[in-house]
Short mmCIF file of C-alpha atoms and ligand atoms in Angstrom, two decimals:
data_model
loop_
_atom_site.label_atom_id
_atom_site.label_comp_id
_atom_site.label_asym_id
_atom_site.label_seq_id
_atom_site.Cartn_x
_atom_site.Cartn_y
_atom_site.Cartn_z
CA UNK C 140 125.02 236.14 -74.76
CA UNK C 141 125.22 238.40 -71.66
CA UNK C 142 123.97 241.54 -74.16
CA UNK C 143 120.65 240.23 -76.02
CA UNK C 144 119.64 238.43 -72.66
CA UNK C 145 116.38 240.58 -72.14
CA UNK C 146 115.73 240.59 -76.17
CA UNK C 147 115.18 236.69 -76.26
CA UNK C 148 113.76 236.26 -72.47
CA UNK C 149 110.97 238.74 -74.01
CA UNK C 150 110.77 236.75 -78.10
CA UNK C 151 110.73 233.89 -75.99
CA UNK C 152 107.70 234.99 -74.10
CA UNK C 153 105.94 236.16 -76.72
CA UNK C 154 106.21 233.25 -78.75
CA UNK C 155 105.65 230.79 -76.02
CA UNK C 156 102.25 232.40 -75.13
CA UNK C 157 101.01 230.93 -78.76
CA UNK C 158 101.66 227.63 -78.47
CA UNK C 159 99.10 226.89 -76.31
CA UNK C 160 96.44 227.75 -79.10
CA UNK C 161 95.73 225.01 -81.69
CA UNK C 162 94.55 227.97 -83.98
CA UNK C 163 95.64 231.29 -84.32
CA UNK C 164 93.43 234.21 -84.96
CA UNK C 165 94.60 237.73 -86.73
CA UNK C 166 94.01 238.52 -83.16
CA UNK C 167 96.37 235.91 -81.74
CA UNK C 168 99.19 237.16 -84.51
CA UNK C 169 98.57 240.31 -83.85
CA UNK C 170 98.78 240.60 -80.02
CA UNK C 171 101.94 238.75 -80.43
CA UNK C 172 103.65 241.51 -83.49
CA UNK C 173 103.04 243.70 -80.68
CA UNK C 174 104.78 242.15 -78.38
CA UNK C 175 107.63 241.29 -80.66
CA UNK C 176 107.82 245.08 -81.54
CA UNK C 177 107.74 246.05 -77.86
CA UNK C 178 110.60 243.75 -77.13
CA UNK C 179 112.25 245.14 -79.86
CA UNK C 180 112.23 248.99 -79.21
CA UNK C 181 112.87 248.15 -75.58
CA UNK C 182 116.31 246.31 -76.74
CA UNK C 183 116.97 249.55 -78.91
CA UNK C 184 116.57 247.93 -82.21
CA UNK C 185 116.09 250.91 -84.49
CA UNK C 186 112.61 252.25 -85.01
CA UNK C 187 112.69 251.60 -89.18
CA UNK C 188 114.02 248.17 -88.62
CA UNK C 189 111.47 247.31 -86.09
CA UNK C 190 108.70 248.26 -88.45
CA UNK C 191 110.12 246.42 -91.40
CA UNK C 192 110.59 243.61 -89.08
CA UNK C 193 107.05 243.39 -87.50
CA UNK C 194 105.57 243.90 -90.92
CA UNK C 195 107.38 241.23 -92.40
CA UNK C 196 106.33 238.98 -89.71
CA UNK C 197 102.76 240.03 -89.48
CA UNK C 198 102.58 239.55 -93.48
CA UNK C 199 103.64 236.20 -93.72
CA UNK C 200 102.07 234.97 -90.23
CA UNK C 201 98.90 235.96 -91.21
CA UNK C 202 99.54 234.18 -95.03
CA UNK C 203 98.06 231.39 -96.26
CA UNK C 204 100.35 228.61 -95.51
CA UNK C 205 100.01 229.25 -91.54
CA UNK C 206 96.66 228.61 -91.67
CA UNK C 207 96.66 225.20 -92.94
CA UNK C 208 99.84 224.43 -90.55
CA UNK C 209 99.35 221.65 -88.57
CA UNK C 210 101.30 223.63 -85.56
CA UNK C 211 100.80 227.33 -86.57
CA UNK C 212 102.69 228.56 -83.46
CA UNK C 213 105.66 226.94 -84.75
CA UNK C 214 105.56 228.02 -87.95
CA UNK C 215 105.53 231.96 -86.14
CA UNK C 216 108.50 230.88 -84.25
CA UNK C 217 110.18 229.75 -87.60
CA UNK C 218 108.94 233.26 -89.84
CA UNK C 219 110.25 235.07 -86.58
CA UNK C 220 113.62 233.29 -86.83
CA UNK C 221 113.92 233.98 -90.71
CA UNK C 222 113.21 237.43 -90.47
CA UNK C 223 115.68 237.74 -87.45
CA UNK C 224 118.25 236.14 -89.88
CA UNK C 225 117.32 238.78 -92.57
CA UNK C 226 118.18 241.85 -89.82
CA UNK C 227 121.31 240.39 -89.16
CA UNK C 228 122.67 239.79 -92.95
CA UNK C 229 121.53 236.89 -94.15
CA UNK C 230 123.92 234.43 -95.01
CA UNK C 231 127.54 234.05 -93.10
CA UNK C 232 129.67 236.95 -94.61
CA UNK C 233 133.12 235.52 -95.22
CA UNK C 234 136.68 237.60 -94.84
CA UNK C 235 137.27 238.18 -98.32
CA UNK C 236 140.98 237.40 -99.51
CA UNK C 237 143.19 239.20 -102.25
CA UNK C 238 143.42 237.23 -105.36
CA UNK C 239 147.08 238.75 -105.48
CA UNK C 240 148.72 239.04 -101.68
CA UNK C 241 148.78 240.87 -99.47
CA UNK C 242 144.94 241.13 -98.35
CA UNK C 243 144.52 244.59 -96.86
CA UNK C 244 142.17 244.70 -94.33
CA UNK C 245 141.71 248.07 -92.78
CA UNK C 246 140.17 248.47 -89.50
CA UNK C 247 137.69 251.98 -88.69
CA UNK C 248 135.32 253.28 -85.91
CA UNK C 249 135.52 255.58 -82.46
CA UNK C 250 137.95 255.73 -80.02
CA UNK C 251 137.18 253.04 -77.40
CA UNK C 252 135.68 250.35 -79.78
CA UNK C 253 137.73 247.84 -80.00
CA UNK C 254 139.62 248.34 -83.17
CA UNK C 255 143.12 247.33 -81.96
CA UNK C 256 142.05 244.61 -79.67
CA UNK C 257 140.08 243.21 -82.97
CA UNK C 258 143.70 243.47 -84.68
CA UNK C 259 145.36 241.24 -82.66
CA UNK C 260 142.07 238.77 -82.66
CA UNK C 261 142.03 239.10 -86.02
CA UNK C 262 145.93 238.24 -86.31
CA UNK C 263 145.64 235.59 -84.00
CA UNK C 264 142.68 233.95 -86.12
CA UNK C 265 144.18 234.20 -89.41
CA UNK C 266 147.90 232.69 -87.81
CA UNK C 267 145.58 229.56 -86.89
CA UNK C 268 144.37 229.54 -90.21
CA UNK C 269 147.98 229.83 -91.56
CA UNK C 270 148.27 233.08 -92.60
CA UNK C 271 151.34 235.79 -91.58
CA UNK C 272 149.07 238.98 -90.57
CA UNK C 273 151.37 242.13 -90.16
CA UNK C 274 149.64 244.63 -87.90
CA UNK C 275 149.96 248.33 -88.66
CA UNK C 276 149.97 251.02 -86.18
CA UNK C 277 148.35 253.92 -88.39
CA UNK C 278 146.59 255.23 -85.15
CA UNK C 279 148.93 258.63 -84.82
CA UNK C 280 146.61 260.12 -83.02
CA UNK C 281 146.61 258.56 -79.40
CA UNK C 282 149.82 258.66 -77.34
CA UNK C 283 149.85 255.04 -76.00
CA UNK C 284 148.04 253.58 -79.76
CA UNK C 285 151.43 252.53 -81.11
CA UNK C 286 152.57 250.84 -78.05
CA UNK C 287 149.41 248.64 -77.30
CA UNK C 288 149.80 247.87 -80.93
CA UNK C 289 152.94 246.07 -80.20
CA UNK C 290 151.37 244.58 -77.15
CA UNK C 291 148.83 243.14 -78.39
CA UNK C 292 151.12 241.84 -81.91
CA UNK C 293 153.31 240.27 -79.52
CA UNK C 294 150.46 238.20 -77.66
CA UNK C 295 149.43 237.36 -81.02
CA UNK C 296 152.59 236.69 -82.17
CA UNK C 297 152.73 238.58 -85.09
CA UNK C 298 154.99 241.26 -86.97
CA UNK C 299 153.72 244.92 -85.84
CA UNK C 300 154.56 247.68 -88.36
CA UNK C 301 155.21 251.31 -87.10
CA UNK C 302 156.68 254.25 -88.27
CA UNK C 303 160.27 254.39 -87.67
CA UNK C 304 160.63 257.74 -85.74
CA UNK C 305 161.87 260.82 -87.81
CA UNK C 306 160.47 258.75 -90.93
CA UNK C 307 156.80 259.92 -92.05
CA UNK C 308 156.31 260.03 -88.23
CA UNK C 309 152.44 261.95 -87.65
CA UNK C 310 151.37 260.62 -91.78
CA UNK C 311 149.57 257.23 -90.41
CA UNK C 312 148.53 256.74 -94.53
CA UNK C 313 151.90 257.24 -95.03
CA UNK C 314 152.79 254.47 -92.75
CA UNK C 315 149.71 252.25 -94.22
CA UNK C 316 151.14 252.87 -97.51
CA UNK C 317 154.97 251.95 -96.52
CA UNK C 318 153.38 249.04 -94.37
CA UNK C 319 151.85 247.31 -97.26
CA UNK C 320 155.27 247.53 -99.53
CA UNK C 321 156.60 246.19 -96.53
CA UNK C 322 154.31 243.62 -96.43
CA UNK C 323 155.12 242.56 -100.25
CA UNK C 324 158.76 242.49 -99.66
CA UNK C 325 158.63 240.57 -96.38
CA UNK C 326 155.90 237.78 -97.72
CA UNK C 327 153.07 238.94 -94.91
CA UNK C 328 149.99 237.72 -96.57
CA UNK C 329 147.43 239.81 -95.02
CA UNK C 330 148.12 243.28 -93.38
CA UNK C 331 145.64 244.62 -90.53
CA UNK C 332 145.98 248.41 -90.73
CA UNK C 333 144.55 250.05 -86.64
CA UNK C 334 143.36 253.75 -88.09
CA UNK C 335 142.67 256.43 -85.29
CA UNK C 336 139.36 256.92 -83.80
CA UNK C 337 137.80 260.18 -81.73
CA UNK C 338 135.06 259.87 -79.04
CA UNK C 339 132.51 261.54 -81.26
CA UNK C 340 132.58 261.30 -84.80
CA UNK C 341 134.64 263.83 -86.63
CA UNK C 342 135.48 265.46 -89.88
CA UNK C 343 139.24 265.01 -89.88
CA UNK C 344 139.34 261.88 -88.70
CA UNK C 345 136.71 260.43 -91.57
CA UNK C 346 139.25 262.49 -93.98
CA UNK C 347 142.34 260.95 -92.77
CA UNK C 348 140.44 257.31 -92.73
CA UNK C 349 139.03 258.13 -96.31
CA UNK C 350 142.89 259.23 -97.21
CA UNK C 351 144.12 255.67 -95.76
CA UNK C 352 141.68 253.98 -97.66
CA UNK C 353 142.29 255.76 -101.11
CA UNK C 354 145.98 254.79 -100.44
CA UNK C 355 146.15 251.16 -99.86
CA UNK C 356 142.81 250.14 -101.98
CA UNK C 357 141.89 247.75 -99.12
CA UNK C 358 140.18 244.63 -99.83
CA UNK C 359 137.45 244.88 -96.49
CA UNK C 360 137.00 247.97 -94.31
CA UNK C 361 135.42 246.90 -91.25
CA UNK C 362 133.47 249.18 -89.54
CA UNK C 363 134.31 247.97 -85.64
CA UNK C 364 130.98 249.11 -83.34
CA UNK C 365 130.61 248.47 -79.59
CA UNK C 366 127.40 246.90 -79.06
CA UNK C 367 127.51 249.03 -75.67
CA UNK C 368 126.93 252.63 -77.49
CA UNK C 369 123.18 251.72 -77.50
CA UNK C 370 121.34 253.95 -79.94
CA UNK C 371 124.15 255.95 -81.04
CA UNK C 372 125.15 252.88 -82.91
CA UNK C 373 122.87 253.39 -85.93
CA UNK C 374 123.59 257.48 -86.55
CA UNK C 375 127.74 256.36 -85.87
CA UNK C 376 127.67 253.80 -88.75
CA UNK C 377 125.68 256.11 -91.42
CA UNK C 378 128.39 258.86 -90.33
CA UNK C 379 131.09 255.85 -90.98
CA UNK C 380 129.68 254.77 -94.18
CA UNK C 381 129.31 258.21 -95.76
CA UNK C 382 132.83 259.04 -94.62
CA UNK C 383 135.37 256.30 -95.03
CA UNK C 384 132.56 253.39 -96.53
CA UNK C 385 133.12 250.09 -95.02
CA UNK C 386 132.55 246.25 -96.04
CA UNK C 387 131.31 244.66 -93.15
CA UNK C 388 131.19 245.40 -89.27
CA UNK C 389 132.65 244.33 -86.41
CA UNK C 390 130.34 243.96 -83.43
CA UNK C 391 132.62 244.11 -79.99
CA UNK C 392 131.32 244.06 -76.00
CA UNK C 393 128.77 241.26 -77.11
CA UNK C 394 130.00 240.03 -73.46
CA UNK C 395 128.49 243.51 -72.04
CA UNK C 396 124.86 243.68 -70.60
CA UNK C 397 123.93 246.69 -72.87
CA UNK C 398 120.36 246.06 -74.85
CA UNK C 399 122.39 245.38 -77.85
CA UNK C 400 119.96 245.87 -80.49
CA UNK C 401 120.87 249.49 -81.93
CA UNK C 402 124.41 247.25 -82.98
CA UNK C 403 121.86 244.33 -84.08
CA UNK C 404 120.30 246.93 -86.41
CA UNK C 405 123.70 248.38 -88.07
CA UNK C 406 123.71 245.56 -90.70
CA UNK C 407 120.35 246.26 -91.60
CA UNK C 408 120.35 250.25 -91.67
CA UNK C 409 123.96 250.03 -93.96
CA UNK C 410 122.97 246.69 -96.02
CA UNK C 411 126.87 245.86 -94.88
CA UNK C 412 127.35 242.57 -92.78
CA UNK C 413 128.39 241.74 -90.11
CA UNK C 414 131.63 239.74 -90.32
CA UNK C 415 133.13 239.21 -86.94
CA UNK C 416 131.56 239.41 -83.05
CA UNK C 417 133.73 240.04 -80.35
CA UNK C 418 133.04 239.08 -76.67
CA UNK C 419 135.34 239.98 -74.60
CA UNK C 420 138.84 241.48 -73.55
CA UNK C 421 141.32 238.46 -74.65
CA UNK C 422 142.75 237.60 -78.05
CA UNK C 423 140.40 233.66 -78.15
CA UNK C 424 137.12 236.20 -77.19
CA UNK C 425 136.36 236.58 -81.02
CA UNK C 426 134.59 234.42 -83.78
CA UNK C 427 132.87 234.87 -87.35
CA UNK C 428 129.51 236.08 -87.38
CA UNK C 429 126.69 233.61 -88.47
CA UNK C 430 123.33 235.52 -88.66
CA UNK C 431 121.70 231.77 -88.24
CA UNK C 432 123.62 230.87 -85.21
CA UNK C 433 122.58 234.52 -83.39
CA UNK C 434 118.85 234.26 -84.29
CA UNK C 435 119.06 230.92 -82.95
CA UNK C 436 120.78 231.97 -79.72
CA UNK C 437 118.30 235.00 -79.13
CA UNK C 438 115.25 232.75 -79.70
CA UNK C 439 116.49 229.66 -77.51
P1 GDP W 21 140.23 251.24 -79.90
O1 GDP W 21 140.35 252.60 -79.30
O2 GDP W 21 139.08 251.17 -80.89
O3 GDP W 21 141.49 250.71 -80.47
O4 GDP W 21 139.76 250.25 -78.71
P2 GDP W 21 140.61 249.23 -77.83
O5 GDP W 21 140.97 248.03 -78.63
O6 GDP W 21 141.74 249.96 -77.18
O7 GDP W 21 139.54 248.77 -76.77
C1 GDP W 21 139.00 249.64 -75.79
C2 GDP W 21 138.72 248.86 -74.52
O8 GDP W 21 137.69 247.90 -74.76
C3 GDP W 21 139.90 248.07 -74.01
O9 GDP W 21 139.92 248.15 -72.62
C4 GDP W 21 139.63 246.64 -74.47
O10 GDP W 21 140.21 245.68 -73.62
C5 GDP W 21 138.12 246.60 -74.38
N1 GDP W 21 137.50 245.63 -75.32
C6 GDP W 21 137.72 245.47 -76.64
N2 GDP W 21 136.92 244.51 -77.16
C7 GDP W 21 136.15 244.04 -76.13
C8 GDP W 21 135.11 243.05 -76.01
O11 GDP W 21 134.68 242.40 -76.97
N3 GDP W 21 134.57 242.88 -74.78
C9 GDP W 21 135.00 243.60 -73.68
N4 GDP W 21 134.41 243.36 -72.51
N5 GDP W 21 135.94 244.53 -73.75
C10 GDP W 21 136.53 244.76 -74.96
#
């Protein structure tokens, strides 16, 4: 992945330059933590993660049980991995479902992040899985919102809900509230609701995303985050969580070459995971998140 490229080209390194030694000194662990927390920092990786992070790995390298490892460089590689695991969430974080339909998923973050291209992924992915997603256009707030909306439900094939003008036109939790009735009546199992974004984060907006939240009692709010905001990421997602809350995140523009890691540090910093990754501009660009799978891909 294009965007932690320089992250795992510099673990790698660091990790590499152990297994040449048969034993490792506190010296040899050390010199590497360093490393490791260089690497991080340079990706972005917020500063309190990093130094949970490097503890954690200092801690258990320089335990008892590496000591008496037959390969003690692998067994760094393998804490390392486990503690990348931890940053990212842990275990796979699946979509949770309504035990009565519809599932109301409800879809938050700035202007520019990806929100309703992750509708129509996200409608697209749940079709294949059998489900009839109705997308809601409850962004009011940009001119053009409604009609990519519909753009992107009909390349996903699936039912787009907007407000019908002169009805509740300018209320979008008016419209999320309609949409979901609508959804009940019409047998649409799961409804996606797009909510407005700003460039910076801002008062009204969290209010009118708190408002469409109170409303329709959703099921997941994912926060959506582009991975290419760099160290805003981290300050954007505490705004986010005190404002609206969320459930999980959404990473998006994995496919960029940004460092990546203030987005890698969002689960962390929130204790929400990360659900879904997006990587790229077309509707198949888009899979579930597996913390396992990531560490694995930044170490390899
Ligand atoms: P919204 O304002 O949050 O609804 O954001 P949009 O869905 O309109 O996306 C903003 C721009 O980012 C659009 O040009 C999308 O095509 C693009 N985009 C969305 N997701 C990705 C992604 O994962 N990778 C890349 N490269 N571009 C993306």
């Amino acid at each position: 992945m294009a965007t932690f490229g320089s992250l795992s080209d510099r673990l790698t390194a660091a990790l590499a330059n152990l297994r040449s030694k048969g034993v490792l000194t506190a010296s040899d662990v050390d010199g590497t933590v360093r490393e490791i927390r260089r690497a991080l920092l340079d990706a972005d990786v917020n500063l309190d993660v990093v130094k949970q992070f490097t503890a954690n790995v200092r801690e258990r390298a320089l335990g008892a049980d590496i000591n008496k490892a037959l390969n003690p460089a692998q067994q760094v590689v393998q804490i390392v991995n486990d503690e990348l695991i931890g940053i990212l969430g842990g275990e796979q974080r699946r979509l949770e479902f309504a035990k009565q339909p519809p599932t109301v998923i409800m879809l938050a973050g700035l202007q520019g992040a990806g929100k309703t291209t992750l509708a129509g992924k996200l409608a697209k992915w749940l079709e294949n899985d059998g489900h009839t997603p109705l997308l809601v256009a409850a962004d009011l707030q940009r001119p053009n919102a409604v009609q990519q909306l519909q753009v992107v439900g009909e390349q996903a094939g699936a039912t787009v809900f907007a407000p019908e003008p002169g009805n509740g036109v300018g209320d979008p939790v008016r419209v999320a509230k309609d949409a979901v009735r609508f959804a009940r009546d019409k047998q649409h199992d799961v409804v996606i609701i797009d909510t407005a974004g700003r460039l910076g984060v801002d008062q009204e907006l969290m209010k009118q995303a708190a408002n469409i939240r109170k409303a329709t009692d959703p099921d997941e709010v994912l926060f959506v985050i582009d991975a290419m905001i760099g160290q805003d990421a981290v300050a954007t997602a505490k705004a986010f969580q005190e404002g609206v809350d969320f459930t999980g995140v959404v990473l998006t523009k994995l496919d960029g070459d940004a460092r990546g890691g203030a987005a890698l540090s969002v689960a962390s910093v929130t204790g929400r995971p990360i659900v879904f990754a997006s990587t790229g501009e077309k509707l198949e660009d888009f899979e579930p998140f597996h913390p396992d799978r990531m560490a694995s891909r930044i170490l390899d």
